[in-house]
Coordinates of C-alpha atoms and ligand atoms in Angstrom, one line a residue:
M176 CA -29.3 -20.3 2.4
L177 CA -29.0 -23.9 3.2
I178 CA -31.1 -24.9 6.2
H179 CA -32.7 -28.2 7.4
G180 CA -30.8 -29.8 4.5
E181 CA -32.6 -27.7 1.8
K182 CA -31.5 -24.8 -0.3
R183 CA -33.8 -21.9 0.2
D184 CA -34.2 -18.8 -2.0
G185 CA -35.1 -15.4 -0.6
D186 CA -36.6 -12.2 -1.8
R187 CA -33.1 -10.6 -2.0
Q188 CA -30.2 -12.2 -3.7
I189 CA -26.4 -11.8 -3.9
E190 CA -25.3 -11.9 -7.5
V191 CA -21.8 -13.4 -7.7
L192 CA -19.9 -12.1 -10.7
S193 CA -16.6 -13.3 -12.1
P194 CA -13.8 -10.9 -11.1
Y195 CA -12.2 -11.6 -14.5
N196 CA -15.0 -10.7 -17.0
G197 CA -18.0 -9.8 -14.9
E198 CA -20.1 -12.8 -16.0
L199 CA -22.7 -14.1 -13.6
A200 CA -21.2 -17.1 -11.7
G201 CA -24.5 -17.6 -9.7
R202 CA -26.9 -16.3 -7.1
V203 CA -27.5 -17.0 -3.5
A204 CA -30.2 -15.8 -1.1
K205 CA -29.1 -12.7 0.8
C206 CA -30.1 -13.1 4.4
D207 CA -30.2 -10.5 7.2
S208 CA -30.4 -10.9 10.9
S209 CA -34.1 -11.7 10.8
V210 CA -33.1 -15.3 10.0
I211 CA -31.2 -15.7 13.2
P212 CA -33.9 -17.2 15.4
E213 CA -34.6 -20.0 12.9
V214 CA -30.9 -20.6 12.3
M215 CA -30.2 -20.9 16.1
E216 CA -33.1 -23.2 16.7
T217 CA -31.9 -25.4 13.9
A218 CA -28.3 -25.4 15.1
E219 CA -29.4 -26.2 18.7
K220 CA -31.3 -29.3 17.4
G221 CA -28.2 -30.2 15.2
A222 CA -25.9 -29.9 18.2
R223 CA -28.0 -32.3 20.3
L224 CA -28.0 -34.8 17.4
M225 CA -24.3 -34.5 16.7
K226 CA -23.4 -35.0 20.3
N227 CA -25.0 -38.4 20.2
L228 CA -23.8 -39.4 16.8
P229 CA -21.1 -42.1 17.3
V230 CA -17.6 -41.0 16.3
E231 CA -17.3 -43.7 13.7
K232 CA -20.4 -42.3 12.0
R233 CA -19.0 -38.8 12.0
A234 CA -15.7 -40.0 10.6
E235 CA -17.6 -42.0 7.9
I236 CA -19.5 -38.9 6.8
L237 CA -16.3 -36.9 6.6
R238 CA -14.6 -39.7 4.5
L239 CA -17.5 -39.9 2.2
A240 CA -17.6 -36.1 1.7
S241 CA -13.8 -36.1 1.0
Q242 CA -14.3 -38.9 -1.6
K243 CA -17.3 -37.1 -3.3
L244 CA -15.3 -33.8 -3.4
I245 CA -12.6 -35.6 -5.5
E246 CA -15.3 -37.2 -7.7
Q247 CA -16.7 -33.7 -8.4
K248 CA -13.3 -32.0 -8.6
E249 CA -13.8 -30.4 -11.9
V250 CA -17.3 -28.9 -11.0
F251 CA -16.0 -27.4 -7.8
A252 CA -12.7 -26.2 -9.5
E253 CA -14.6 -24.4 -12.3
M254 CA -16.9 -22.7 -9.8
L255 CA -13.9 -21.6 -7.7
T256 CA -12.3 -20.1 -10.8
K257 CA -15.6 -18.3 -11.7
E258 CA -16.2 -16.8 -8.3
V259 CA -12.7 -16.1 -7.0
G260 CA -10.9 -15.6 -10.3
K261 CA -8.3 -18.2 -9.2
V262 CA -6.4 -19.8 -12.1
I263 CA -7.9 -23.2 -12.9
K264 CA -4.9 -25.3 -11.9
D265 CA -4.9 -23.6 -8.5
S266 CA -8.6 -24.2 -8.2
R267 CA -8.1 -27.9 -8.7
K268 CA -5.3 -27.9 -6.1
E269 CA -7.7 -26.2 -3.7
V270 CA -10.3 -28.9 -4.2
E271 CA -7.7 -31.6 -3.6
R272 CA -6.6 -29.8 -0.4
A273 CA -10.2 -29.5 0.8
A274 CA -10.7 -33.2 0.3
N275 CA -7.6 -33.9 2.2
T276 CA -8.6 -31.5 5.0
L277 CA -11.9 -33.6 5.4
K278 CA -9.9 -36.8 5.4
L279 CA -7.5 -35.4 8.1
S280 CA -10.6 -34.4 10.1
A281 CA -12.0 -38.0 9.8
D282 CA -8.7 -39.4 11.0
A283 CA -8.4 -36.9 13.9
A284 CA -12.0 -37.8 15.0
G285 CA -10.8 -41.2 16.1
G286 CA -8.0 -39.6 18.2
I287 CA -10.2 -37.4 20.4
C288 CA -9.3 -38.5 23.9
G289 CA -8.9 -37.1 27.4
E290 CA -6.4 -37.5 30.3
V291 CA -6.2 -39.2 33.7
I292 CA -5.5 -36.7 36.4
P293 CA -3.6 -37.9 39.5
I294 CA -5.7 -37.2 42.6
E295 CA -4.3 -37.3 46.1
K296 CA -6.0 -40.2 47.9
A297 CA -6.7 -40.2 51.6
E298 CA -6.6 -43.6 53.3
N299 CA -9.3 -46.0 52.2
E300 CA -10.4 -43.8 49.4
T301 CA -10.9 -45.1 45.8
R302 CA -11.1 -41.8 43.9
I303 CA -9.9 -41.2 40.4
G304 CA -10.1 -38.2 38.2
F305 CA -10.1 -38.0 34.4
C306 CA -11.2 -35.5 31.8
K307 CA -12.7 -36.1 28.4
R308 CA -13.2 -33.8 25.5
V309 CA -16.8 -32.9 24.8
P310 CA -18.3 -30.9 22.0
V311 CA -18.8 -27.2 22.6
G312 CA -22.3 -27.2 20.9
I313 CA -22.7 -24.7 18.1
V314 CA -19.7 -23.5 16.1
L315 CA -19.9 -20.4 13.9
A316 CA -17.5 -20.2 11.0
V317 CA -17.0 -17.0 9.2
T318 CA -14.8 -17.3 6.1
P319 CA -13.0 -15.1 3.6
F320 CA -13.1 -14.9 -0.2
N321 CA -9.6 -16.3 -1.1
F322 CA -9.9 -20.0 -0.3
P323 CA -13.7 -20.4 0.1
L324 CA -13.6 -24.2 -0.2
N325 CA -10.6 -25.3 1.8
L326 CA -11.1 -22.8 4.6
A327 CA -14.7 -23.8 5.0
C328 CA -13.5 -27.5 5.2
H329 CA -10.9 -26.4 7.9
K330 CA -13.9 -25.4 10.0
I331 CA -16.7 -27.8 9.0
G332 CA -14.4 -30.9 9.2
P333 CA -13.2 -30.4 12.8
A334 CA -16.6 -29.2 13.9
I335 CA -18.2 -32.4 12.7
A336 CA -15.3 -34.6 13.9
A337 CA -15.8 -33.1 17.4
G338 CA -19.5 -33.7 17.5
N339 CA -20.7 -30.1 17.1
S340 CA -23.3 -28.5 14.8
I341 CA -22.0 -25.6 12.6
I342 CA -23.3 -22.5 11.0
V343 CA -21.1 -21.1 8.1
K344 CA -21.2 -17.5 6.9
P345 CA -19.1 -17.4 3.7
A346 CA -17.7 -14.2 2.2
S347 CA -20.3 -12.3 0.2
K348 CA -18.1 -12.2 -2.9
T349 CA -17.6 -16.0 -3.0
P350 CA -20.5 -17.9 -1.3
I351 CA -21.3 -20.4 -4.0
T352 CA -18.7 -23.2 -3.5
T353 CA -19.5 -23.1 0.2
M354 CA -23.2 -23.6 -0.6
M355 CA -22.2 -26.5 -2.9
L356 CA -20.1 -28.0 -0.1
G357 CA -23.1 -27.8 2.3
E358 CA -25.3 -29.7 -0.2
L359 CA -22.6 -32.3 -0.7
F360 CA -22.4 -32.9 3.1
I361 CA -26.2 -33.4 3.3
A362 CA -26.0 -35.9 0.4
C363 CA -23.3 -37.7 2.4
G364 CA -25.7 -38.3 5.3
L365 CA -24.9 -35.5 7.7
P366 CA -27.9 -34.8 9.9
A367 CA -29.7 -31.9 8.1
D368 CA -29.7 -29.6 11.1
A369 CA -26.0 -30.1 11.8
L370 CA -24.9 -27.7 9.0
T371 CA -26.5 -24.3 8.1
V372 CA -24.9 -22.1 5.4
V373 CA -26.2 -18.5 5.6
C374 CA -25.1 -15.7 3.3
G375 CA -25.3 -12.0 3.8
S376 CA -23.4 -8.9 4.9
G377 CA -20.6 -9.4 7.4
E378 CA -21.3 -6.2 9.1
E379 CA -25.0 -6.9 9.6
L380 CA -25.7 -10.6 9.5
G381 CA -22.2 -11.5 10.6
D382 CA -22.2 -9.1 13.5
A383 CA -25.6 -10.5 14.7
L384 CA -24.3 -14.1 14.5
V385 CA -21.0 -13.5 16.3
S386 CA -22.8 -11.7 19.2
D387 CA -25.5 -14.4 19.7
P388 CA -25.0 -16.1 23.1
Q389 CA -26.0 -19.5 21.8
I390 CA -22.8 -19.7 19.7
R391 CA -20.2 -21.3 21.8
K392 CA -17.2 -21.1 19.5
I393 CA -16.3 -18.7 16.7
S394 CA -13.8 -19.8 14.1
F395 CA -13.0 -16.7 12.0
T396 CA -10.7 -16.3 9.0
G397 CA -10.3 -12.9 7.4
S398 CA -8.8 -9.5 7.9
Y399 CA -7.5 -8.0 11.1
Q400 CA -10.1 -5.2 10.9
A401 CA -13.0 -7.6 10.8
G402 CA -11.4 -9.9 13.4
D403 CA -10.9 -7.0 15.8
A404 CA -14.6 -6.0 15.4
I405 CA -15.7 -9.6 16.0
C406 CA -13.6 -10.0 19.2
R407 CA -15.1 -6.8 20.6
R408 CA -18.7 -8.0 19.9
A409 CA -18.4 -11.7 20.7
G410 CA -18.7 -11.8 24.5
I411 CA -17.8 -14.9 26.4
K412 CA -17.2 -17.7 23.9
K413 CA -14.2 -19.5 22.5
I414 CA -12.6 -17.7 19.6
T415 CA -10.1 -18.6 16.9
M416 CA -8.8 -15.8 14.8
E417 CA -6.9 -16.6 11.5
L418 CA -6.0 -13.1 10.3
G419 CA -3.7 -11.4 7.8
S420 CA 0.0 -10.9 7.5
T421 CA 2.9 -9.2 5.8
G422 CA 4.8 -12.5 5.0
A423 CA 8.6 -12.2 5.0
V424 CA 11.4 -14.2 3.6
V425 CA 15.1 -13.7 4.4
V426 CA 17.6 -14.7 1.7
S427 CA 21.2 -15.2 3.0
E428 CA 24.4 -14.5 1.2
K429 CA 25.3 -17.9 -0.3
M430 CA 22.0 -18.8 -1.9
D431 CA 21.4 -19.5 -5.6
M432 CA 19.5 -16.3 -6.5
K433 CA 17.8 -17.8 -9.5
I434 CA 16.2 -20.5 -7.4
A435 CA 15.4 -18.0 -4.7
A436 CA 13.8 -15.6 -7.2
R437 CA 11.7 -18.4 -8.6
K438 CA 10.4 -19.6 -5.2
I439 CA 9.8 -16.0 -4.0
C440 CA 7.9 -14.9 -7.1
A441 CA 5.8 -18.1 -7.4
A442 CA 4.8 -17.6 -3.7
G443 CA 4.2 -13.9 -4.0
F444 CA 2.1 -13.9 -7.1
A445 CA 0.0 -17.1 -6.5
N446 CA -3.7 -16.3 -6.4
A447 CA -2.7 -12.7 -7.4
G448 CA -1.0 -12.3 -4.1
Q449 CA -4.3 -12.9 -2.2
V450 CA -3.0 -15.6 0.1
C451 CA -2.6 -14.9 3.8
I452 CA 1.0 -16.2 3.8
S453 CA 1.9 -14.7 0.4
V454 CA 5.5 -13.4 0.2
Q455 CA 5.2 -9.7 0.5
R456 CA 8.6 -8.7 2.0
V457 CA 12.0 -10.0 1.1
Y458 CA 15.2 -9.2 3.0
V459 CA 18.3 -10.2 1.1
H460 CA 21.9 -9.9 2.1
K461 CA 23.1 -6.6 0.7
S462 CA 26.0 -8.2 -1.3
R463 CA 23.4 -10.1 -3.4
K464 CA 20.5 -7.7 -3.6
E465 CA 21.0 -6.5 -7.2
E466 CA 21.3 -10.1 -8.5
L467 CA 18.1 -11.2 -6.7
I468 CA 16.1 -8.2 -8.0
S469 CA 17.3 -8.8 -11.5
E470 CA 16.3 -12.5 -11.4
M471 CA 12.9 -11.6 -9.8
K472 CA 12.3 -9.0 -12.5
K473 CA 12.9 -11.6 -15.2
Y474 CA 10.5 -13.9 -13.6
A475 CA 7.8 -11.3 -13.0
E476 CA 7.9 -10.1 -16.6
S477 CA 7.5 -13.7 -17.9
V478 CA 4.4 -14.4 -15.9
V479 CA 1.4 -15.4 -18.2
F480 CA -1.6 -13.5 -17.0
G481 CA -5.2 -13.4 -18.3
D482 CA -8.2 -15.6 -18.4
P483 CA -8.1 -17.8 -15.2
M484 CA -10.0 -20.6 -17.0
D485 CA -7.1 -20.9 -19.5
E486 CA -4.8 -23.8 -18.6
N487 CA -1.7 -21.7 -19.3
T488 CA -2.6 -18.7 -17.2
Q489 CA -0.4 -18.2 -14.1
L490 CA -1.9 -15.0 -12.8
G491 CA -5.6 -14.1 -12.8
P492 CA -7.6 -11.1 -11.6
M493 CA -7.8 -9.7 -8.1
I494 CA -11.1 -10.1 -6.4
S495 CA -12.5 -6.7 -7.3
H496 CA -11.7 -3.3 -8.9
D497 CA -11.6 -1.8 -5.4
A498 CA -8.9 -4.3 -4.4
V499 CA -6.8 -3.2 -7.4
V500 CA -7.3 0.5 -6.7
N501 CA -6.5 0.0 -3.0
A502 CA -3.2 -1.9 -3.9
A503 CA -2.2 0.8 -6.4
R504 CA -2.8 3.5 -3.9
R505 CA -0.5 1.9 -1.4
I506 CA 2.2 1.2 -4.1
E507 CA 2.1 4.9 -5.1
K508 CA 2.3 6.0 -1.5
S509 CA 5.3 3.8 -0.9
I510 CA 7.0 5.1 -4.1
A511 CA 6.3 8.7 -2.9
M512 CA 8.0 7.7 0.4
G513 CA 11.2 6.6 -1.4
A514 CA 10.6 3.0 -2.6
K515 CA 11.9 2.2 -6.2
L516 CA 9.6 0.6 -8.7
I517 CA 11.4 -2.3 -10.4
T518 CA 8.4 -3.6 -12.5
G519 CA 4.7 -3.7 -12.6
N520 CA 2.2 -1.3 -11.0
V521 CA 0.1 -1.4 -14.2
S522 CA -3.4 -2.8 -14.3
E523 CA -5.7 -4.2 -16.9
G524 CA -9.3 -4.8 -15.8
N525 CA -8.9 -6.4 -12.4
I526 CA -5.5 -7.8 -13.2
L527 CA -2.6 -6.1 -11.5
Y528 CA 0.7 -6.9 -13.2
P529 CA 3.2 -8.7 -11.0
T530 CA 4.8 -5.8 -9.1
I531 CA 8.3 -5.6 -7.5
L532 CA 9.5 -2.7 -5.4
A533 CA 12.9 -2.2 -3.7
D534 CA 14.4 -0.1 -0.9
A535 CA 11.1 0.8 0.7
P536 CA 11.4 2.7 4.0
F537 CA 10.4 0.9 7.2
D538 CA 7.1 2.7 7.5
A539 CA 6.0 2.5 3.9
P540 CA 2.5 0.8 3.4
V541 CA 4.1 -1.9 1.3
V542 CA 6.1 -2.9 4.3
Q543 CA 3.7 -2.3 7.2
E544 CA 0.3 -3.1 5.8
E545 CA -1.0 -6.3 4.4
M546 CA -1.0 -5.8 0.6
F547 CA -3.0 -8.9 -0.4
A548 CA -2.0 -8.2 -4.0
P549 CA 0.8 -9.5 -6.4
V550 CA 3.3 -7.1 -4.9
I551 CA 6.7 -7.9 -3.4
V552 CA 9.2 -5.5 -1.8
V553 CA 12.9 -6.3 -1.7
N554 CA 15.0 -4.7 1.0
E555 CA 18.6 -5.4 2.1
Y556 CA 20.1 -6.4 5.4
E557 CA 23.7 -6.6 6.7
N558 CA 23.6 -9.2 9.4
L559 CA 21.1 -11.7 10.7
E560 CA 20.2 -9.7 13.8
E561 CA 19.1 -6.9 11.6
A562 CA 17.2 -9.2 9.3
I563 CA 15.3 -10.6 12.3
H564 CA 14.6 -7.1 13.6
L565 CA 13.1 -6.2 10.1
V566 CA 11.0 -9.3 9.9
N567 CA 9.6 -8.6 13.4
G568 CA 9.0 -5.0 12.5
T569 CA 5.3 -5.1 11.5
P570 CA 2.2 -5.6 13.5
Y571 CA 1.7 -9.1 12.0
G572 CA 3.3 -12.5 12.7
L573 CA 1.8 -15.4 10.7
Q574 CA 4.7 -17.2 9.0
A575 CA 8.2 -16.3 8.0
G576 CA 10.8 -18.1 5.9
I577 CA 14.6 -18.2 5.6
L578 CA 16.7 -19.5 2.7
T579 CA 20.1 -20.3 4.1
D580 CA 22.9 -22.8 4.0
R581 CA 23.8 -22.3 7.6
I582 CA 22.1 -24.3 10.3
E583 CA 23.0 -21.9 13.1
E584 CA 21.4 -19.0 11.1
A585 CA 18.3 -21.1 10.5
L586 CA 18.0 -21.9 14.2
L587 CA 18.6 -18.4 15.4
F588 CA 16.0 -17.2 13.0
A589 CA 13.5 -19.8 14.2
E590 CA 14.1 -18.9 17.8
N591 CA 13.8 -15.1 17.5
V592 CA 11.2 -14.5 14.8
E593 CA 7.8 -13.6 16.2
C594 CA 5.6 -15.8 14.1
G595 CA 3.2 -18.7 14.3
G596 CA 5.3 -20.7 11.9
V597 CA 8.9 -20.6 10.6
I598 CA 9.8 -22.2 7.3
I599 CA 13.5 -23.1 6.7
N600 CA 14.7 -23.2 3.1
D601 CA 11.3 -22.4 1.7
T602 CA 9.2 -19.3 1.7
C603 CA 6.6 -18.2 4.3
N604 CA 4.0 -19.4 1.8
Y605 CA 4.5 -23.1 2.7
R606 CA 1.5 -24.9 4.3
V607 CA 0.2 -28.4 4.4
D608 CA -3.2 -28.8 6.0
Q609 CA -2.2 -31.0 9.0
M610 CA 0.2 -28.3 10.3
P611 CA -0.8 -26.3 13.4
Y612 CA -1.5 -23.1 11.6
G613 CA -2.2 -19.7 13.0
G614 CA -0.4 -16.5 13.9
V615 CA 0.7 -14.2 16.7
K616 CA 0.3 -10.4 17.2
N617 CA -2.3 -9.0 14.8
S618 CA -2.2 -12.3 12.8
G619 CA -4.6 -13.8 15.3
M620 CA -4.8 -16.5 17.9
G621 CA -5.6 -20.2 18.1
K622 CA -4.6 -22.9 15.6
E623 CA -6.1 -24.6 12.6
G624 CA -5.2 -28.0 11.2
P625 CA -7.9 -30.5 12.0
G626 CA -6.2 -32.1 15.0
Y627 CA -5.6 -28.7 16.6
A628 CA -8.9 -27.2 15.6
I629 CA -10.8 -30.1 17.2
K630 CA -9.1 -29.1 20.5
E631 CA -10.4 -25.6 20.0
M632 CA -13.9 -26.9 19.2
T633 CA -14.2 -29.1 22.3
E634 CA -14.2 -28.4 26.1
L635 CA -12.2 -30.5 28.6
K636 CA -14.8 -31.9 31.1
M637 CA -13.3 -33.0 34.4
I638 CA -14.9 -36.0 36.0
V639 CA -14.0 -37.2 39.5
L640 CA -15.2 -40.6 40.5
N641 CA -15.4 -41.4 44.2
G642 CA -15.6 -45.2 44.4
K643 CA -17.1 -45.3 47.8
M644 CA -19.0 -42.6 49.6
Q645 CA -17.8 -42.1 53.1
G646 CA -19.4 -40.2 56.0
Ligands
NAP164 P1 -12.8 -9.8 5.4 O1 -13.2 -8.6 4.7 O2 -12.3 -9.6 6.8 O3 -14.1 -10.8 5.4 C1 -14.0 -12.1 6.0 C2 -15.4 -12.6 6.4 O4 -15.8 -11.8 7.5 C3 -16.4 -12.4 5.4 O5 -17.3 -13.4 5.4 C4 -17.1 -11.1 5.8 O6 -18.4 -10.9 5.3 C5 -17.1 -11.2 7.3 N1 -17.1 -10.0 8.1 C6 -16.7 -8.8 7.7 N2 -16.9 -7.9 8.8 C7 -17.6 -8.6 9.7 C8 -18.1 -8.3 11.0 N3 -18.0 -7.0 11.5 N4 -18.7 -9.2 11.8 C9 -18.7 -10.5 11.3 N5 -18.3 -10.9 10.1 C10 -17.7 -9.9 9.3 O7 -11.7 -10.6 4.6 P2 -11.6 -11.0 3.1 O8 -11.3 -9.8 2.3 O9 -12.7 -11.9 2.7 O10 -10.3 -12.0 3.1 C11 -9.0 -11.5 3.1 C12 -8.4 -11.5 4.5 O11 -8.4 -12.8 5.0 C13 -6.9 -11.1 4.4 O12 -6.6 -10.2 5.5 C14 -6.2 -12.4 4.6 O13 -4.9 -12.4 5.1 C15 -7.1 -13.1 5.6 N6 -6.9 -14.6 5.5 C16 -6.3 -15.2 6.6 C17 -6.0 -16.5 6.5 C18 -5.4 -17.2 7.7 O14 -5.5 -18.5 7.8 N7 -4.7 -16.6 8.6 C19 -6.4 -17.3 5.4 C20 -7.1 -16.6 4.4 C21 -7.3 -15.3 4.4 P3 -18.6 -10.1 3.9 O15 -17.9 -10.8 2.8 O16 -20.1 -10.1 3.7 O17 -18.1 -8.7 4.1

């Protein structure tokens, strides 16, 4: 745990093992809910300090942290690869994105402002009304395993920019880069009590944190199941939920299927499919289905998989053996329900080969459930209305993409798809960190992207100024 600016060991530890070869990546203290009184007292002190820290100073700390992250890019990238199993090139990209997220947070800090509210004035009155954005106090961030660095920055950056203190509970499988990030912030001059990183079980420590009344804002990224449990336990506080999805892409009739296949496969197999906006479902016009599947099969079978530390590796392991088994079970069930296996569904250690299925029924797990694995299912559609109906046909709605040469198709799709974001002529996997990002339906509520997250981590305080008190 990182508290009062110092790393503290405990009696119990979480051993973090590489999902690729089981080697020890590192250890962190495993905390339980007995630490909560000290964590809360610290965060309260931190919140009082942060509220009074000038915005220029908060932005300066964020800029310095961004710069230091780039200076230490290789160290952070190697640890990401060790703890997540992410291929090294993608780990470097995550560090670059994390640094950019902090820079965006610094830029957004300077733009925090309020509004003037027109107030009816009686005769001889000099009354004005305005509101300003004020920090909420203590923010709690709970983060998932798949982008432990950048997603922590998406919460820490805006919390600091807004003048809050923050407690971070990272995923138990990947806590080390978050601890390293915490230490980096302290080295950059962040008041020690403003950031606490505490590791331990989501169901025990996490549950106790989310239900603590001193927390004013929860920023959660993770599965629908955990998000639902948190919402039920949280009580009255602000909540952002960045949850899962069944990312879909529609490929229209006239597209170049070779380019479409490359984009789709790259986006579906990145980070072994463990990306919230991974391409999981493809709906292609029925006249071109066979061609798209054949191009995707070629791509999938050429993917270089293996040691994520190797510069040439494109696909590394999934996070755990359980995750592989879970994906395989849902692939098998979908096949039993009528889906065709095109390629894959073979595993070696924690590596699941790039897997493509076709013609899955509407209620197959590979369509309805978040796979979070290198698995893509291709189904056909006849007209755009049907394609939109299919895209909307799962409980999730994070992002969707359409590849089309027709502007009217693109606009109809954008208007009618139930998603937080629509990407035209790219896959649902497109994201840059300044975007307002977040889903609808079971994909969650609220937005990330530093400028938007700052709004969610502040309150609007209304001030009415009566220039002259009258009897
Ligand atoms: P997860 O199992 O839901 O865990 C996420 C975090 O929640 C972990 O820190 C976990 O702690 C904690 N947690 C679990 N149960 C909890 C509870 N009852 N109360 C409080 N905290 C609890 O998710 P994951 O497997 O790490 O990550 C994959 C999921 O994240 C996918 O569904 C993916 O789509 C989603 N995701 C969404 C986005 C987005 O922006 N929308 C981005 C990335 C990932 P432990 O690790 O100790 O269990």
